[in-house]
PDB file of C-alpha atoms in Angstrom:
ATOM      1  CA  UNK E   1     168.449 108.743 252.091  1.00 47.00           C
ATOM      2  CA  UNK E   2     171.960 109.720 251.091  1.00 55.00           C
ATOM      3  CA  UNK E   3     172.709 110.766 247.558  1.00 59.00           C
ATOM      4  CA  UNK E   4     175.172 108.315 246.013  1.00 63.00           C
ATOM      5  CA  UNK E   5     177.568 109.798 243.540  1.00 58.00           C
ATOM      6  CA  UNK E   6     180.086 108.032 241.373  1.00 69.00           C
ATOM      7  CA  UNK E   7     183.751 109.109 241.655  1.00 71.00           C
ATOM      8  CA  UNK E   8     183.550 111.419 238.646  1.00 72.00           C
ATOM      9  CA  UNK E   9     180.689 113.408 240.189  1.00 73.00           C
ATOM     10  CA  UNK E  10     182.536 113.599 243.519  1.00 70.00           C
ATOM     11  CA  UNK E  11     185.542 114.976 241.657  1.00 78.00           C
ATOM     12  CA  UNK E  12     183.353 117.612 239.977  1.00 79.00           C
ATOM     13  CA  UNK E  13     181.791 118.617 243.292  1.00 76.00           C
ATOM     14  CA  UNK E  14     185.214 118.901 244.914  1.00 79.00           C
ATOM     15  CA  UNK E  15     186.480 120.888 241.924  1.00 85.00           C
ATOM     16  CA  UNK E  16     183.633 123.408 242.231  1.00 81.00           C
ATOM     17  CA  UNK E  17     184.127 123.739 245.998  1.00 80.00           C
ATOM     18  CA  UNK E  18     187.884 124.141 245.534  1.00 84.00           C
ATOM     19  CA  UNK E  19     187.444 126.806 242.847  1.00 86.00           C
ATOM     20  CA  UNK E  20     184.982 128.678 245.054  1.00 80.00           C
ATOM     21  CA  UNK E  21     187.475 128.591 247.935  1.00 79.00           C
ATOM     22  CA  UNK E  22     190.266 129.846 245.688  1.00 85.00           C
ATOM     23  CA  UNK E  23     188.005 132.639 244.417  1.00 80.00           C
ATOM     24  CA  UNK E  24     187.255 133.704 247.997  1.00 75.00           C
ATOM     25  CA  UNK E  25     190.953 133.771 248.902  1.00 77.00           C
ATOM     26  CA  UNK E  26     191.889 135.731 245.765  1.00 79.00           C
ATOM     27  CA  UNK E  27     189.049 138.242 246.188  1.00 72.00           C
ATOM     28  CA  UNK E  28     189.860 138.889 249.824  1.00 71.00           C
ATOM     29  CA  UNK E  29     193.620 139.162 249.342  1.00 72.00           C
ATOM     30  CA  UNK E  30     193.588 141.269 246.160  1.00 70.00           C
ATOM     31  CA  UNK E  31     195.470 144.548 246.706  1.00 63.00           C
ATOM     32  CA  UNK E  32     193.213 147.427 247.528  1.00 56.00           C
ATOM     33  CA  UNK E  33     192.981 150.328 245.115  1.00 49.00           C
ATOM     34  CA  UNK E  34     193.482 153.525 247.068  1.00 49.00           C
ATOM     35  CA  UNK E  35     193.361 157.066 245.906  1.00 51.00           C
ATOM     36  CA  UNK E  36     196.919 158.348 245.674  1.00 64.00           C
ATOM     37  CA  UNK E  37     197.207 161.778 247.148  1.00 72.00           C
ATOM     38  CA  UNK E  38     196.669 163.778 250.274  1.00 76.00           C
ATOM     39  CA  UNK E  39     193.281 164.577 251.721  1.00 80.00           C
ATOM     40  CA  UNK E  40     193.094 168.224 252.754  1.00 84.00           C
ATOM     41  CA  UNK E  41     190.647 171.062 253.191  1.00 88.00           C
ATOM     42  CA  UNK E  42     190.496 173.821 250.608  1.00 90.00           C
ATOM     43  CA  UNK E  43     188.777 177.205 250.643  1.00 92.00           C
ATOM     44  CA  UNK E  44     186.883 178.407 247.591  1.00 92.00           C
ATOM     45  CA  UNK E  45     188.486 181.669 246.473  1.00 92.00           C
ATOM     46  CA  UNK E  46     186.728 182.263 243.157  1.00 88.00           C
ATOM     47  CA  UNK E  47     183.348 180.586 242.691  1.00 89.00           C
ATOM     48  CA  UNK E  48     182.196 179.772 239.175  1.00 86.00           C
ATOM     49  CA  UNK E  49     178.635 179.474 237.906  1.00 85.00           C
ATOM     50  CA  UNK E  50     177.690 176.043 236.636  1.00 85.00           C
ATOM     51  CA  UNK E  51     176.719 177.351 233.198  1.00 85.00           C
ATOM     52  CA  UNK E  52     179.510 177.532 230.687  1.00 78.00           C
ATOM     53  CA  UNK E  53     182.450 175.464 229.552  1.00 80.00           C
ATOM     54  CA  UNK E  54     184.860 176.529 232.341  1.00 80.00           C
ATOM     55  CA  UNK E  55     182.626 175.780 235.311  1.00 84.00           C
ATOM     56  CA  UNK E  56     185.414 175.143 237.786  1.00 88.00           C
ATOM     57  CA  UNK E  57     185.768 176.900 241.127  1.00 88.00           C
ATOM     58  CA  UNK E  58     189.220 178.130 242.148  1.00 89.00           C
ATOM     59  CA  UNK E  59     190.368 176.936 245.564  1.00 91.00           C
ATOM     60  CA  UNK E  60     193.278 177.588 247.880  1.00 90.00           C
ATOM     61  CA  UNK E  61     194.718 174.901 250.125  1.00 89.00           C
ATOM     62  CA  UNK E  62     197.653 174.418 252.472  1.00 87.00           C
ATOM     63  CA  UNK E  63     199.883 171.424 251.907  1.00 80.00           C
ATOM     64  CA  UNK E  64     203.109 170.867 253.835  1.00 79.00           C
ATOM     65  CA  UNK E  65     202.984 174.427 255.167  1.00 83.00           C
ATOM     66  CA  UNK E  66     202.754 175.989 251.689  1.00 85.00           C
ATOM     67  CA  UNK E  67     199.700 177.772 250.266  1.00 88.00           C
ATOM     68  CA  UNK E  68     198.633 176.514 246.821  1.00 86.00           C
ATOM     69  CA  UNK E  69     195.861 177.395 244.379  1.00 87.00           C
ATOM     70  CA  UNK E  70     194.159 175.098 241.904  1.00 88.00           C
ATOM     71  CA  UNK E  71     190.906 174.445 240.073  1.00 88.00           C
ATOM     72  CA  UNK E  72     188.216 172.356 241.728  1.00 87.00           C
ATOM     73  CA  UNK E  73     186.269 169.801 239.726  1.00 84.00           C
ATOM     74  CA  UNK E  74     182.995 171.365 240.778  1.00 83.00           C
ATOM     75  CA  UNK E  75     181.014 174.552 240.563  1.00 84.00           C
ATOM     76  CA  UNK E  76     178.366 176.533 242.405  1.00 84.00           C
ATOM     77  CA  UNK E  77     180.150 176.756 245.738  1.00 87.00           C
ATOM     78  CA  UNK E  78     180.017 180.011 247.647  1.00 88.00           C
ATOM     79  CA  UNK E  79     183.102 182.115 248.298  1.00 90.00           C
ATOM     80  CA  UNK E  80     185.108 181.106 251.410  1.00 91.00           C
ATOM     81  CA  UNK E  81     183.309 177.762 251.556  1.00 90.00           C
ATOM     82  CA  UNK E  82     185.521 174.971 252.860  1.00 91.00           C
ATOM     83  CA  UNK E  83     185.559 171.750 250.830  1.00 89.00           C
ATOM     84  CA  UNK E  84     187.601 168.581 251.277  1.00 88.00           C
ATOM     85  CA  UNK E  85     189.767 167.739 248.274  1.00 86.00           C
ATOM     86  CA  UNK E  86     192.300 165.137 247.235  1.00 83.00           C
ATOM     87  CA  UNK E  87     195.594 166.624 246.102  1.00 82.00           C
ATOM     88  CA  UNK E  88     197.594 164.305 243.855  1.00 78.00           C
ATOM     89  CA  UNK E  89     201.380 164.349 243.826  1.00 75.00           C
ATOM     90  CA  UNK E  90     202.800 167.049 241.560  1.00 73.00           C
ATOM     91  CA  UNK E  91     199.692 169.250 241.577  1.00 73.00           C
ATOM     92  CA  UNK E  92     200.086 172.689 239.976  1.00 73.00           C
ATOM     93  CA  UNK E  93     197.830 175.720 239.604  1.00 71.00           C
ATOM     94  CA  UNK E  94     196.315 174.177 236.469  1.00 75.00           C
ATOM     95  CA  UNK E  95     195.662 170.833 238.130  1.00 77.00           C
ATOM     96  CA  UNK E  96     192.036 169.904 238.507  1.00 81.00           C
ATOM     97  CA  UNK E  97     191.429 168.815 242.107  1.00 81.00           C
ATOM     98  CA  UNK E  98     188.803 166.235 242.895  1.00 78.00           C
ATOM     99  CA  UNK E  99     186.349 166.700 245.719  1.00 81.00           C
ATOM    100  CA  UNK E 100     186.798 164.097 248.446  1.00 78.00           C
ATOM    101  CA  UNK E 101     183.064 163.413 248.478  1.00 76.00           C
ATOM    102  CA  UNK E 102     183.213 162.035 244.925  1.00 72.00           C
ATOM    103  CA  UNK E 103     185.964 159.515 245.654  1.00 66.00           C
ATOM    104  CA  UNK E 104     184.851 156.054 246.767  1.00 63.00           C
ATOM    105  CA  UNK E 105     185.370 155.469 250.442  1.00 58.00           C
ATOM    106  CA  UNK E 106     188.238 153.011 250.850  1.00 56.00           C
ATOM    107  CA  UNK E 107     187.614 152.421 254.537  1.00 45.00           C
ATOM    108  CA  UNK E 108     185.635 149.186 254.030  1.00 49.00           C
ATOM    109  CA  UNK E 109     186.845 147.532 250.810  1.00 60.00           C
ATOM    110  CA  UNK E 110     186.900 144.173 252.539  1.00 68.00           C
ATOM    111  CA  UNK E 111     183.184 144.427 253.317  1.00 69.00           C
ATOM    112  CA  UNK E 112     182.371 145.113 249.664  1.00 73.00           C
ATOM    113  CA  UNK E 113     184.455 142.193 248.472  1.00 74.00           C
ATOM    114  CA  UNK E 114     183.024 139.902 251.109  1.00 77.00           C
ATOM    115  CA  UNK E 115     179.431 140.835 250.266  1.00 79.00           C
ATOM    116  CA  UNK E 116     180.117 140.249 246.563  1.00 78.00           C
ATOM    117  CA  UNK E 117     181.582 136.833 247.281  1.00 78.00           C
ATOM    118  CA  UNK E 118     178.617 135.942 249.500  1.00 82.00           C
ATOM    119  CA  UNK E 119     176.200 136.896 246.728  1.00 85.00           C
ATOM    120  CA  UNK E 120     178.093 134.669 244.281  1.00 81.00           C
ATOM    121  CA  UNK E 121     178.211 131.775 246.719  1.00 81.00           C
ATOM    122  CA  UNK E 122     174.510 132.095 247.524  1.00 86.00           C
ATOM    123  CA  UNK E 123     173.730 132.030 243.805  1.00 85.00           C
ATOM    124  CA  UNK E 124     175.851 128.918 243.444  1.00 81.00           C
ATOM    125  CA  UNK E 125     174.087 127.297 246.401  1.00 83.00           C
ATOM    126  CA  UNK E 126     170.671 128.220 244.983  1.00 85.00           C
ATOM    127  CA  UNK E 127     171.551 126.738 241.621  1.00 83.00           C
ATOM    128  CA  UNK E 128     172.806 123.556 243.261  1.00 79.00           C
ATOM    129  CA  UNK E 129     169.624 123.316 245.342  1.00 83.00           C
ATOM    130  CA  UNK E 130     167.453 123.726 242.233  1.00 81.00           C
ATOM    131  CA  UNK E 131     169.505 121.047 240.487  1.00 77.00           C
ATOM    132  CA  UNK E 132     169.009 118.689 243.426  1.00 77.00           C
ATOM    133  CA  UNK E 133     165.262 119.337 243.450  1.00 78.00           C
ATOM    134  CA  UNK E 134     164.994 118.569 239.755  1.00 77.00           C
ATOM    135  CA  UNK E 135     167.113 115.408 240.023  1.00 73.00           C
ATOM    136  CA  UNK E 136     165.476 114.264 243.282  1.00 70.00           C
ATOM    137  CA  UNK E 137     162.609 112.252 241.903  1.00 61.00           C
ATOM    138  CA  UNK E 138     163.222 110.178 238.815  1.00 62.00           C
ATOM    139  CA  UNK E 139     160.343 107.757 239.415  1.00 61.00           C
ATOM    140  CA  UNK E 140     156.949 108.821 238.101  1.00 64.00           C
ATOM    141  CA  UNK E 141     154.170 109.532 240.560  1.00 63.00           C
ATOM    142  CA  UNK E 142     151.695 106.665 241.058  1.00 67.00           C
ATOM    143  CA  UNK E 143     148.442 107.047 239.200  1.00 66.00           C
ATOM    144  CA  UNK E 144     145.158 106.436 241.029  1.00 61.00           C
ATOM    145  CA  UNK E 145     143.118 103.394 240.180  1.00 60.00           C
ATOM    146  CA  UNK E 146     140.291 104.122 237.738  1.00 62.00           C
ATOM    147  CA  UNK E 147     137.712 102.507 240.043  1.00 58.00           C
ATOM    148  CA  UNK E 148     138.408 105.063 242.773  1.00 57.00           C
ATOM    149  CA  UNK E 149     137.982 108.109 240.569  1.00 59.00           C
ATOM    150  CA  UNK E 150     134.589 109.741 241.120  1.00 62.00           C
ATOM    151  CA  UNK E 151     132.435 110.110 237.996  1.00 63.00           C
ATOM    152  CA  UNK E 152     130.285 113.193 237.753  1.00 68.00           C
ATOM    153  CA  UNK E 153     130.632 113.744 241.465  1.00 60.00           C
ATOM    154  CA  UNK E 154     129.225 110.291 242.325  1.00 60.00           C
ATOM    155  CA  UNK E 155     131.485 107.723 243.953  1.00 57.00           C
ATOM    156  CA  UNK E 156     130.830 104.049 243.105  1.00 54.00           C
TER     157      UNK E 156
END
């Protein structure tokens, strides 16, 4: 049996579907946020213990054929340990470099957006299904005849 809707309800259903489609297009075409800077390997020159206020290792890295030194946003590395860092534009010796392992991986942003949209759409579909189940039966269930109800386990 088909569900008959009046034109206003059809318009609301089409509005919700249209808004969901627009949300999918916007979420998938939104510009990706990437970490600005160069990914390079750095060698720990002066390790720092993790206790204390200045718990930053000093690292040396090569960028564009020039050797640079900077502080690493991390501590407890051993001397001559190689770590991957992100060097932002205009980095100086006092710049705090960020370890590449702490930066979100931007290789699959589309997959994250798509999975988020699918979760939202599945929630919408689940809510619509629950609404349809609630609205499905508006007629009360038939009640049994009193003569057919057993009394004290004895049928008449």
